């Protein structure tokens, strides 16, 4: 997880560019001085490699637990803030290229004008996805994580505050393209929605079980390509439900529109449950 790969937690530094709501968050790891061994405090033993003999494994677990505990506390605060403001927040997760931004664009076309809508985009670099969303007239904040591989509750809280959301808004969060760390970090969302495309392989749920277990919904995307692929749809669904029997499944194509109406209706019904009714 992230404490091990070094991408986040309390040590990340945040910079902001621009004062407009569509400003860009830049997250940079702090500068670290190399640790030398010629400074008078040499070690009389070799460095361990996570076998627990030097306490490395115990320290790693403690750090990981502390990071997640802090995030969970912030996520709980987010959830309370979102509830008070009657915001319906959904967290979209997938591997890169599964179609998260395309799905958001398709949803905007169906939802815009029916409910207030805003988007938080997570990527390591560039504002490309936020620019795509803004082109549809929807406010979007881009959060760039640099070497980080996920959004966390603090990033989402700061981005949501800058969006100045109206009550009873629908807030969609596109997480960084990654099937590992985003599954572990609660953002205070109503639900996690995991996307898997028909081009990725039927064993994806077995390889990355945590994200399928954490999600409430699976969206199978790019179904218009099925006639051109050797993809076993039934096998993917069986693997997903082996991990999470309660997983709700939608199958859709943003290109030809198949399944979009059903998914949009579900999303708006869930948003009404969370926001206490939308006009």
mmCIF file of C-alpha atoms in Angstrom:
data_model
loop_
_atom_site.group_PDB
_atom_site.id
_atom_site.type_symbol
_atom_site.label_atom_id
_atom_site.label_comp_id
_atom_site.label_asym_id
_atom_site.label_seq_id
_atom_site.Cartn_x
_atom_site.Cartn_y
_atom_site.Cartn_z
ATOM 1 C CA UNK A 1 0.000 0.000 0.000
ATOM 2 C CA UNK A 2 0.994 3.640 -0.101
ATOM 3 C CA UNK A 3 3.070 3.722 3.054
ATOM 4 C CA UNK A 4 5.247 1.099 1.435
ATOM 5 C CA UNK A 5 5.468 2.627 -2.027
ATOM 6 C CA UNK A 6 6.142 6.089 -0.597
ATOM 7 C CA UNK A 7 3.422 8.004 -2.402
ATOM 8 C CA UNK A 8 1.479 9.706 0.310
ATOM 9 C CA UNK A 9 0.403 10.339 3.846
ATOM 10 C CA UNK A 10 1.384 13.177 6.099
ATOM 11 C CA UNK A 11 4.663 13.902 4.371
ATOM 12 C CA UNK A 12 3.193 15.028 1.044
ATOM 13 C CA UNK A 13 3.480 18.741 0.329
ATOM 14 C CA UNK A 14 0.648 20.554 -1.482
ATOM 15 C CA UNK A 15 1.038 23.526 -3.781
ATOM 16 C CA UNK A 16 -1.794 25.347 -5.555
ATOM 17 C CA UNK A 17 -1.600 27.186 -8.833
ATOM 18 C CA UNK A 18 -4.161 29.847 -9.707
ATOM 19 C CA UNK A 19 -6.927 31.299 -7.593
ATOM 20 C CA UNK A 20 -9.893 30.296 -9.762
ATOM 21 C CA UNK A 21 -12.084 27.317 -8.824
ATOM 22 C CA UNK A 22 -10.508 25.395 -11.685
ATOM 23 C CA UNK A 23 -7.082 25.856 -10.128
ATOM 24 C CA UNK A 24 -4.665 22.953 -10.096
ATOM 25 C CA UNK A 25 -3.452 21.131 -7.006
ATOM 26 C CA UNK A 26 0.160 19.970 -7.240
ATOM 27 C CA UNK A 27 1.317 17.411 -4.710
ATOM 28 C CA UNK A 28 5.052 16.944 -4.369
ATOM 29 C CA UNK A 29 7.037 14.647 -2.093
ATOM 30 C CA UNK A 30 9.209 16.589 0.370
ATOM 31 C CA UNK A 31 12.928 16.964 -0.233
ATOM 32 C CA UNK A 32 14.899 14.304 1.547
ATOM 33 C CA UNK A 33 18.595 14.374 2.283
ATOM 34 C CA UNK A 34 20.448 11.178 1.473
ATOM 35 C CA UNK A 35 21.332 9.120 4.512
ATOM 36 C CA UNK A 36 25.076 8.692 4.698
ATOM 37 C CA UNK A 37 27.110 6.359 6.866
ATOM 38 C CA UNK A 38 30.225 8.471 7.275
ATOM 39 C CA UNK A 39 28.732 11.010 9.669
ATOM 40 C CA UNK A 40 29.763 9.482 12.939
ATOM 41 C CA UNK A 41 26.726 7.323 13.557
ATOM 42 C CA UNK A 42 27.525 4.222 11.597
ATOM 43 C CA UNK A 43 25.593 1.050 12.136
ATOM 44 C CA UNK A 44 27.139 -2.059 13.588
ATOM 45 C CA UNK A 45 24.695 -4.320 11.784
ATOM 46 C CA UNK A 46 23.364 -4.935 8.339
ATOM 47 C CA UNK A 47 20.079 -3.454 7.134
ATOM 48 C CA UNK A 48 17.110 -5.800 7.286
ATOM 49 C CA UNK A 49 14.848 -6.446 4.322
ATOM 50 C CA UNK A 50 11.431 -6.697 5.894
ATOM 51 C CA UNK A 51 11.941 -10.025 7.639
ATOM 52 C CA UNK A 52 11.026 -8.507 10.989
ATOM 53 C CA UNK A 53 14.396 -9.207 12.660
ATOM 54 C CA UNK A 54 15.269 -5.491 12.801
ATOM 55 C CA UNK A 55 11.717 -4.258 13.389
ATOM 56 C CA UNK A 56 11.255 -3.059 9.810
ATOM 57 C CA UNK A 57 8.052 -4.993 9.217
ATOM 58 C CA UNK A 58 6.542 -3.843 12.505
ATOM 59 C CA UNK A 59 7.377 -0.209 11.771
ATOM 60 C CA UNK A 60 5.909 -0.485 8.278
ATOM 61 C CA UNK A 61 2.655 -1.912 9.571
ATOM 62 C CA UNK A 62 2.451 0.812 12.236
ATOM 63 C CA UNK A 63 2.991 3.551 9.651
ATOM 64 C CA UNK A 64 0.419 2.033 7.303
ATOM 65 C CA UNK A 65 -2.145 1.802 10.095
ATOM 66 C CA UNK A 66 -1.488 5.397 11.145
ATOM 67 C CA UNK A 67 -1.923 6.705 7.592
ATOM 68 C CA UNK A 68 -5.162 4.825 7.074
ATOM 69 C CA UNK A 69 -6.468 5.823 10.513
ATOM 70 C CA UNK A 70 -5.836 9.490 9.777
ATOM 71 C CA UNK A 71 -7.495 9.181 6.393
ATOM 72 C CA UNK A 72 -10.496 7.371 7.868
ATOM 73 C CA UNK A 73 -10.987 10.176 10.388
ATOM 74 C CA UNK A 74 -10.879 12.776 7.614
ATOM 75 C CA UNK A 75 -13.228 10.664 5.483
ATOM 76 C CA UNK A 76 -15.716 10.518 8.352
ATOM 77 C CA UNK A 77 -15.570 14.307 8.557
ATOM 78 C CA UNK A 78 -16.088 14.533 4.781
ATOM 79 C CA UNK A 79 -19.097 12.245 5.022
ATOM 80 C CA UNK A 80 -20.640 14.480 7.687
ATOM 81 C CA UNK A 81 -19.956 17.628 5.655
ATOM 82 C CA UNK A 82 -21.379 16.055 2.507
ATOM 83 C CA UNK A 83 -24.491 14.928 4.376
ATOM 84 C CA UNK A 84 -25.053 18.374 5.887
ATOM 85 C CA UNK A 85 -24.699 19.993 2.455
ATOM 86 C CA UNK A 86 -26.872 17.258 0.891
ATOM 87 C CA UNK A 87 -24.151 16.273 -1.556
ATOM 88 C CA UNK A 88 -24.209 12.865 -3.250
ATOM 89 C CA UNK A 89 -20.586 11.801 -3.789
ATOM 90 C CA UNK A 90 -19.436 8.812 -5.840
ATOM 91 C CA UNK A 91 -15.869 7.544 -6.271
ATOM 92 C CA UNK A 92 -14.971 6.040 -9.675
ATOM 93 C CA UNK A 93 -12.012 3.637 -9.715
ATOM 94 C CA UNK A 94 -10.370 1.623 -12.487
ATOM 95 C CA UNK A 95 -7.141 0.811 -14.229
ATOM 96 C CA UNK A 96 -5.943 3.453 -16.707
ATOM 97 C CA UNK A 97 -7.921 3.423 -19.926
ATOM 98 C CA UNK A 98 -11.040 1.635 -18.680
ATOM 99 C CA UNK A 99 -13.189 4.610 -19.659
ATOM 100 C CA UNK A 100 -13.821 6.641 -16.489
ATOM 101 C CA UNK A 101 -13.683 10.043 -18.201
ATOM 102 C CA UNK A 102 -15.762 8.840 -21.145
ATOM 103 C CA UNK A 103 -18.385 7.591 -18.708
ATOM 104 C CA UNK A 104 -18.402 10.948 -16.932
ATOM 105 C CA UNK A 105 -18.922 12.741 -20.251
ATOM 106 C CA UNK A 106 -21.794 10.404 -21.115
ATOM 107 C CA UNK A 107 -23.359 10.987 -17.695
ATOM 108 C CA UNK A 108 -23.045 14.749 -18.051
ATOM 109 C CA UNK A 109 -25.027 14.606 -21.292
ATOM 110 C CA UNK A 110 -27.837 12.774 -19.479
ATOM 111 C CA UNK A 111 -27.760 14.519 -16.092
ATOM 112 C CA UNK A 112 -26.848 18.129 -16.853
ATOM 113 C CA UNK A 113 -29.845 20.380 -16.287
ATOM 114 C CA UNK A 114 -31.558 17.799 -14.086
ATOM 115 C CA UNK A 115 -29.291 18.109 -11.027
ATOM 116 C CA UNK A 116 -26.313 20.355 -10.146
ATOM 117 C CA UNK A 117 -23.157 18.457 -11.085
ATOM 118 C CA UNK A 118 -19.407 18.814 -10.445
ATOM 119 C CA UNK A 119 -16.341 16.631 -10.907
ATOM 120 C CA UNK A 120 -13.022 16.099 -9.121
ATOM 121 C CA UNK A 121 -10.373 14.599 -11.403
ATOM 122 C CA UNK A 122 -7.348 12.696 -10.086
ATOM 123 C CA UNK A 123 -4.227 12.103 -12.185
ATOM 124 C CA UNK A 124 -0.501 12.136 -11.599
ATOM 125 C CA UNK A 125 0.027 14.908 -14.165
ATOM 126 C CA UNK A 126 -1.811 17.169 -16.672
ATOM 127 C CA UNK A 127 -5.252 18.785 -16.618
ATOM 128 C CA UNK A 128 -6.490 16.880 -19.664
ATOM 129 C CA UNK A 129 -9.425 15.133 -18.005
ATOM 130 C CA UNK A 130 -10.625 18.229 -16.137
ATOM 131 C CA UNK A 131 -10.454 20.184 -19.400
ATOM 132 C CA UNK A 132 -12.628 17.554 -21.065
ATOM 133 C CA UNK A 133 -15.219 17.928 -18.301
ATOM 134 C CA UNK A 134 -15.142 21.746 -18.341
ATOM 135 C CA UNK A 135 -15.724 21.669 -22.102
ATOM 136 C CA UNK A 136 -19.218 20.366 -21.276
ATOM 137 C CA UNK A 137 -19.897 23.366 -19.026
ATOM 138 C CA UNK A 138 -19.444 21.425 -15.777
ATOM 139 C CA UNK A 139 -17.140 22.718 -13.003
ATOM 140 C CA UNK A 140 -14.139 20.463 -12.429
ATOM 141 C CA UNK A 141 -11.072 20.533 -10.219
ATOM 142 C CA UNK A 142 -7.950 18.641 -11.246
ATOM 143 C CA UNK A 143 -5.895 17.126 -8.432
ATOM 144 C CA UNK A 144 -2.426 16.131 -9.596
ATOM 145 C CA UNK A 145 -0.668 13.693 -7.303
ATOM 146 C CA UNK A 146 2.785 13.622 -8.982
ATOM 147 C CA UNK A 147 4.249 10.286 -7.816
ATOM 148 C CA UNK A 148 1.140 9.521 -5.751
ATOM 149 C CA UNK A 149 -1.149 6.741 -6.932
ATOM 150 C CA UNK A 150 -4.486 7.649 -5.320
ATOM 151 C CA UNK A 151 -6.674 10.431 -3.988
ATOM 152 C CA UNK A 152 -7.241 10.660 -0.255
ATOM 153 C CA UNK A 153 -9.879 12.258 1.948
ATOM 154 C CA UNK A 154 -7.904 15.452 2.540
ATOM 155 C CA UNK A 155 -7.364 16.083 -1.176
ATOM 156 C CA UNK A 156 -11.066 15.594 -1.866
ATOM 157 C CA UNK A 157 -12.084 17.883 1.004
ATOM 158 C CA UNK A 158 -9.901 20.717 -0.294
ATOM 159 C CA UNK A 159 -11.020 20.253 -3.888
ATOM 160 C CA UNK A 160 -14.713 20.072 -2.941
ATOM 161 C CA UNK A 161 -14.393 23.279 -0.895
ATOM 162 C CA UNK A 162 -13.003 25.137 -3.911
ATOM 163 C CA UNK A 163 -15.867 23.958 -6.115
ATOM 164 C CA UNK A 164 -18.375 25.854 -3.916
ATOM 165 C CA UNK A 165 -21.029 23.213 -4.525
ATOM 166 C CA UNK A 166 -24.712 23.991 -4.329
ATOM 167 C CA UNK A 167 -26.911 21.953 -1.971
ATOM 168 C CA UNK A 168 -28.219 18.701 -3.434
ATOM 169 C CA UNK A 169 -25.409 18.504 -5.979
ATOM 170 C CA UNK A 170 -24.000 15.346 -7.510
ATOM 171 C CA UNK A 171 -20.209 15.188 -7.044
ATOM 172 C CA UNK A 172 -18.360 12.581 -9.095
ATOM 173 C CA UNK A 173 -14.743 11.798 -8.218
ATOM 174 C CA UNK A 174 -12.535 10.190 -10.865
ATOM 175 C CA UNK A 175 -9.709 8.592 -8.922
ATOM 176 C CA UNK A 176 -6.180 8.055 -10.232
ATOM 177 C CA UNK A 177 -6.034 5.136 -12.667
ATOM 178 C CA UNK A 178 -4.931 2.330 -10.348
ATOM 179 C CA UNK A 179 -6.600 -0.787 -8.953
ATOM 180 C CA UNK A 180 -4.555 -1.038 -5.755
ATOM 181 C CA UNK A 181 -4.195 1.938 -3.398
ATOM 182 C CA UNK A 182 -7.458 3.774 -4.232
ATOM 183 C CA UNK A 183 -9.370 0.788 -2.884
ATOM 184 C CA UNK A 184 -7.883 1.336 0.581
ATOM 185 C CA UNK A 185 -8.637 5.048 0.951
ATOM 186 C CA UNK A 186 -12.123 6.130 1.971
ATOM 187 C CA UNK A 187 -12.966 9.593 0.625
ATOM 188 C CA UNK A 188 -16.268 9.984 2.447
ATOM 189 C CA UNK A 189 -18.128 8.924 -0.697
ATOM 190 C CA UNK A 190 -21.608 7.425 -1.019
ATOM 191 C CA UNK A 191 -20.192 4.447 -2.923
ATOM 192 C CA UNK A 192 -17.165 3.197 -4.801
ATOM 193 C CA UNK A 193 -17.840 2.303 -8.431
ATOM 194 C CA UNK A 194 -15.220 0.123 -10.119
ATOM 195 C CA UNK A 195 -14.944 0.067 -13.904
ATOM 196 C CA UNK A 196 -13.530 -2.821 -15.922
ATOM 197 C CA UNK A 197 -13.383 -2.761 -19.707
ATOM 198 C CA UNK A 198 -13.869 -5.763 -21.968
ATOM 199 C CA UNK A 199 -10.310 -5.231 -23.231
ATOM 200 C CA UNK A 200 -8.699 -5.925 -19.838
ATOM 201 C CA UNK A 201 -9.198 -9.629 -19.186
ATOM 202 C CA UNK A 202 -11.590 -11.808 -17.223
ATOM 203 C CA UNK A 203 -9.196 -12.402 -14.305
ATOM 204 C CA UNK A 204 -8.990 -8.761 -13.226
ATOM 205 C CA UNK A 205 -11.155 -9.304 -10.088
ATOM 206 C CA UNK A 206 -8.968 -12.204 -8.989
ATOM 207 C CA UNK A 207 -5.753 -10.239 -9.474
ATOM 208 C CA UNK A 208 -7.047 -7.093 -7.728
ATOM 209 C CA UNK A 209 -9.629 -8.364 -5.223
ATOM 210 C CA UNK A 210 -9.515 -5.457 -2.771
ATOM 211 C CA UNK A 211 -11.023 -2.923 -5.169
ATOM 212 C CA UNK A 212 -13.820 -5.298 -6.220
ATOM 213 C CA UNK A 213 -14.516 -6.083 -2.561
ATOM 214 C CA UNK A 214 -14.598 -2.391 -1.618
ATOM 215 C CA UNK A 215 -16.884 -1.384 -4.483
ATOM 216 C CA UNK A 216 -20.668 -1.488 -4.429
ATOM 217 C CA UNK A 217 -20.977 -1.401 -8.212
ATOM 218 C CA UNK A 218 -19.124 -2.862 -11.175
ATOM 219 C CA UNK A 219 -19.474 -1.147 -14.537
ATOM 220 C CA UNK A 220 -18.350 -3.258 -17.496
ATOM 221 C CA UNK A 221 -17.374 -0.769 -20.191
ATOM 222 C CA UNK A 222 -16.719 -0.789 -23.960
ATOM 223 C CA UNK A 223 -19.239 -3.568 -24.567
ATOM 224 C CA UNK A 224 -19.552 -2.455 -28.205
ATOM 225 C CA UNK A 225 -16.162 -4.145 -28.738
ATOM 226 C CA UNK A 226 -17.366 -7.592 -27.619
ATOM 227 C CA UNK A 227 -17.955 -8.902 -31.167
ATOM 228 C CA UNK A 228 -14.299 -8.206 -31.943
ATOM 229 C CA UNK A 229 -12.717 -9.756 -28.851
ATOM 230 C CA UNK A 230 -12.147 -13.173 -27.315
ATOM 231 C CA UNK A 231 -13.552 -11.955 -24.019
ATOM 232 C CA UNK A 232 -15.472 -14.238 -21.692
ATOM 233 C CA UNK A 233 -18.043 -11.908 -20.162
ATOM 234 C CA UNK A 234 -19.575 -14.631 -17.991
ATOM 235 C CA UNK A 235 -16.156 -15.511 -16.559
ATOM 236 C CA UNK A 236 -15.450 -11.912 -15.550
ATOM 237 C CA UNK A 237 -18.830 -11.578 -13.832
ATOM 238 C CA UNK A 238 -18.362 -14.912 -12.067
ATOM 239 C CA UNK A 239 -14.905 -13.854 -10.863
ATOM 240 C CA UNK A 240 -16.232 -10.502 -9.656
ATOM 241 C CA UNK A 241 -19.082 -12.093 -7.716
ATOM 242 C CA UNK A 242 -16.716 -14.663 -6.276
ATOM 243 C CA UNK A 243 -14.920 -11.722 -4.651
ATOM 244 C CA UNK A 244 -18.059 -9.715 -3.859
ATOM 245 C CA UNK A 245 -21.397 -11.559 -4.176
ATOM 246 C CA UNK A 246 -23.325 -8.331 -3.466
ATOM 247 C CA UNK A 247 -21.734 -6.426 -6.352
ATOM 248 C CA UNK A 248 -24.268 -4.703 -8.585
ATOM 249 C CA UNK A 249 -23.323 -4.913 -12.270
ATOM 250 C CA UNK A 250 -24.016 -2.582 -15.179
ATOM 251 C CA UNK A 251 -22.836 -3.323 -18.712
ATOM 252 C CA UNK A 252 -22.598 -0.376 -21.044
ATOM 253 C CA UNK A 253 -20.983 1.320 -23.996
ATOM 254 C CA UNK A 254 -20.348 5.053 -24.078
ATOM 255 C CA UNK A 255 -19.910 4.807 -27.851
ATOM 256 C CA UNK A 256 -23.304 3.362 -28.804
ATOM 257 C CA UNK A 257 -25.196 4.248 -25.590
ATOM 258 C CA UNK A 258 -26.048 0.701 -24.543
ATOM 259 C CA UNK A 259 -26.819 0.497 -20.821
ATOM 260 C CA UNK A 260 -26.303 4.204 -20.103
ATOM 261 C CA UNK A 261 -29.943 4.928 -19.287
ATOM 262 C CA UNK A 262 -30.088 2.135 -16.721
ATOM 263 C CA UNK A 263 -26.867 3.225 -15.037
ATOM 264 C CA UNK A 264 -27.887 6.903 -15.006
ATOM 265 C CA UNK A 265 -31.255 6.062 -13.444
ATOM 266 C CA UNK A 266 -29.533 4.014 -10.734
ATOM 267 C CA UNK A 267 -27.062 6.816 -9.993
ATOM 268 C CA UNK A 268 -29.801 9.421 -9.639
ATOM 269 C CA UNK A 269 -31.873 7.148 -7.393
ATOM 270 C CA UNK A 270 -28.837 6.587 -5.165
ATOM 271 C CA UNK A 271 -28.156 10.319 -5.146
ATOM 272 C CA UNK A 272 -31.697 10.991 -3.961
ATOM 273 C CA UNK A 273 -31.212 8.514 -1.108
ATOM 274 C CA UNK A 274 -28.050 10.308 -0.057
ATOM 275 C CA UNK A 275 -29.143 13.886 -0.617
ATOM 276 C CA UNK A 276 -32.650 13.502 0.716
ATOM 277 C CA UNK A 277 -34.319 14.270 -2.595
ATOM 278 C CA UNK A 278 -33.246 16.306 -5.575
ATOM 279 C CA UNK A 279 -35.331 18.729 -7.553
#
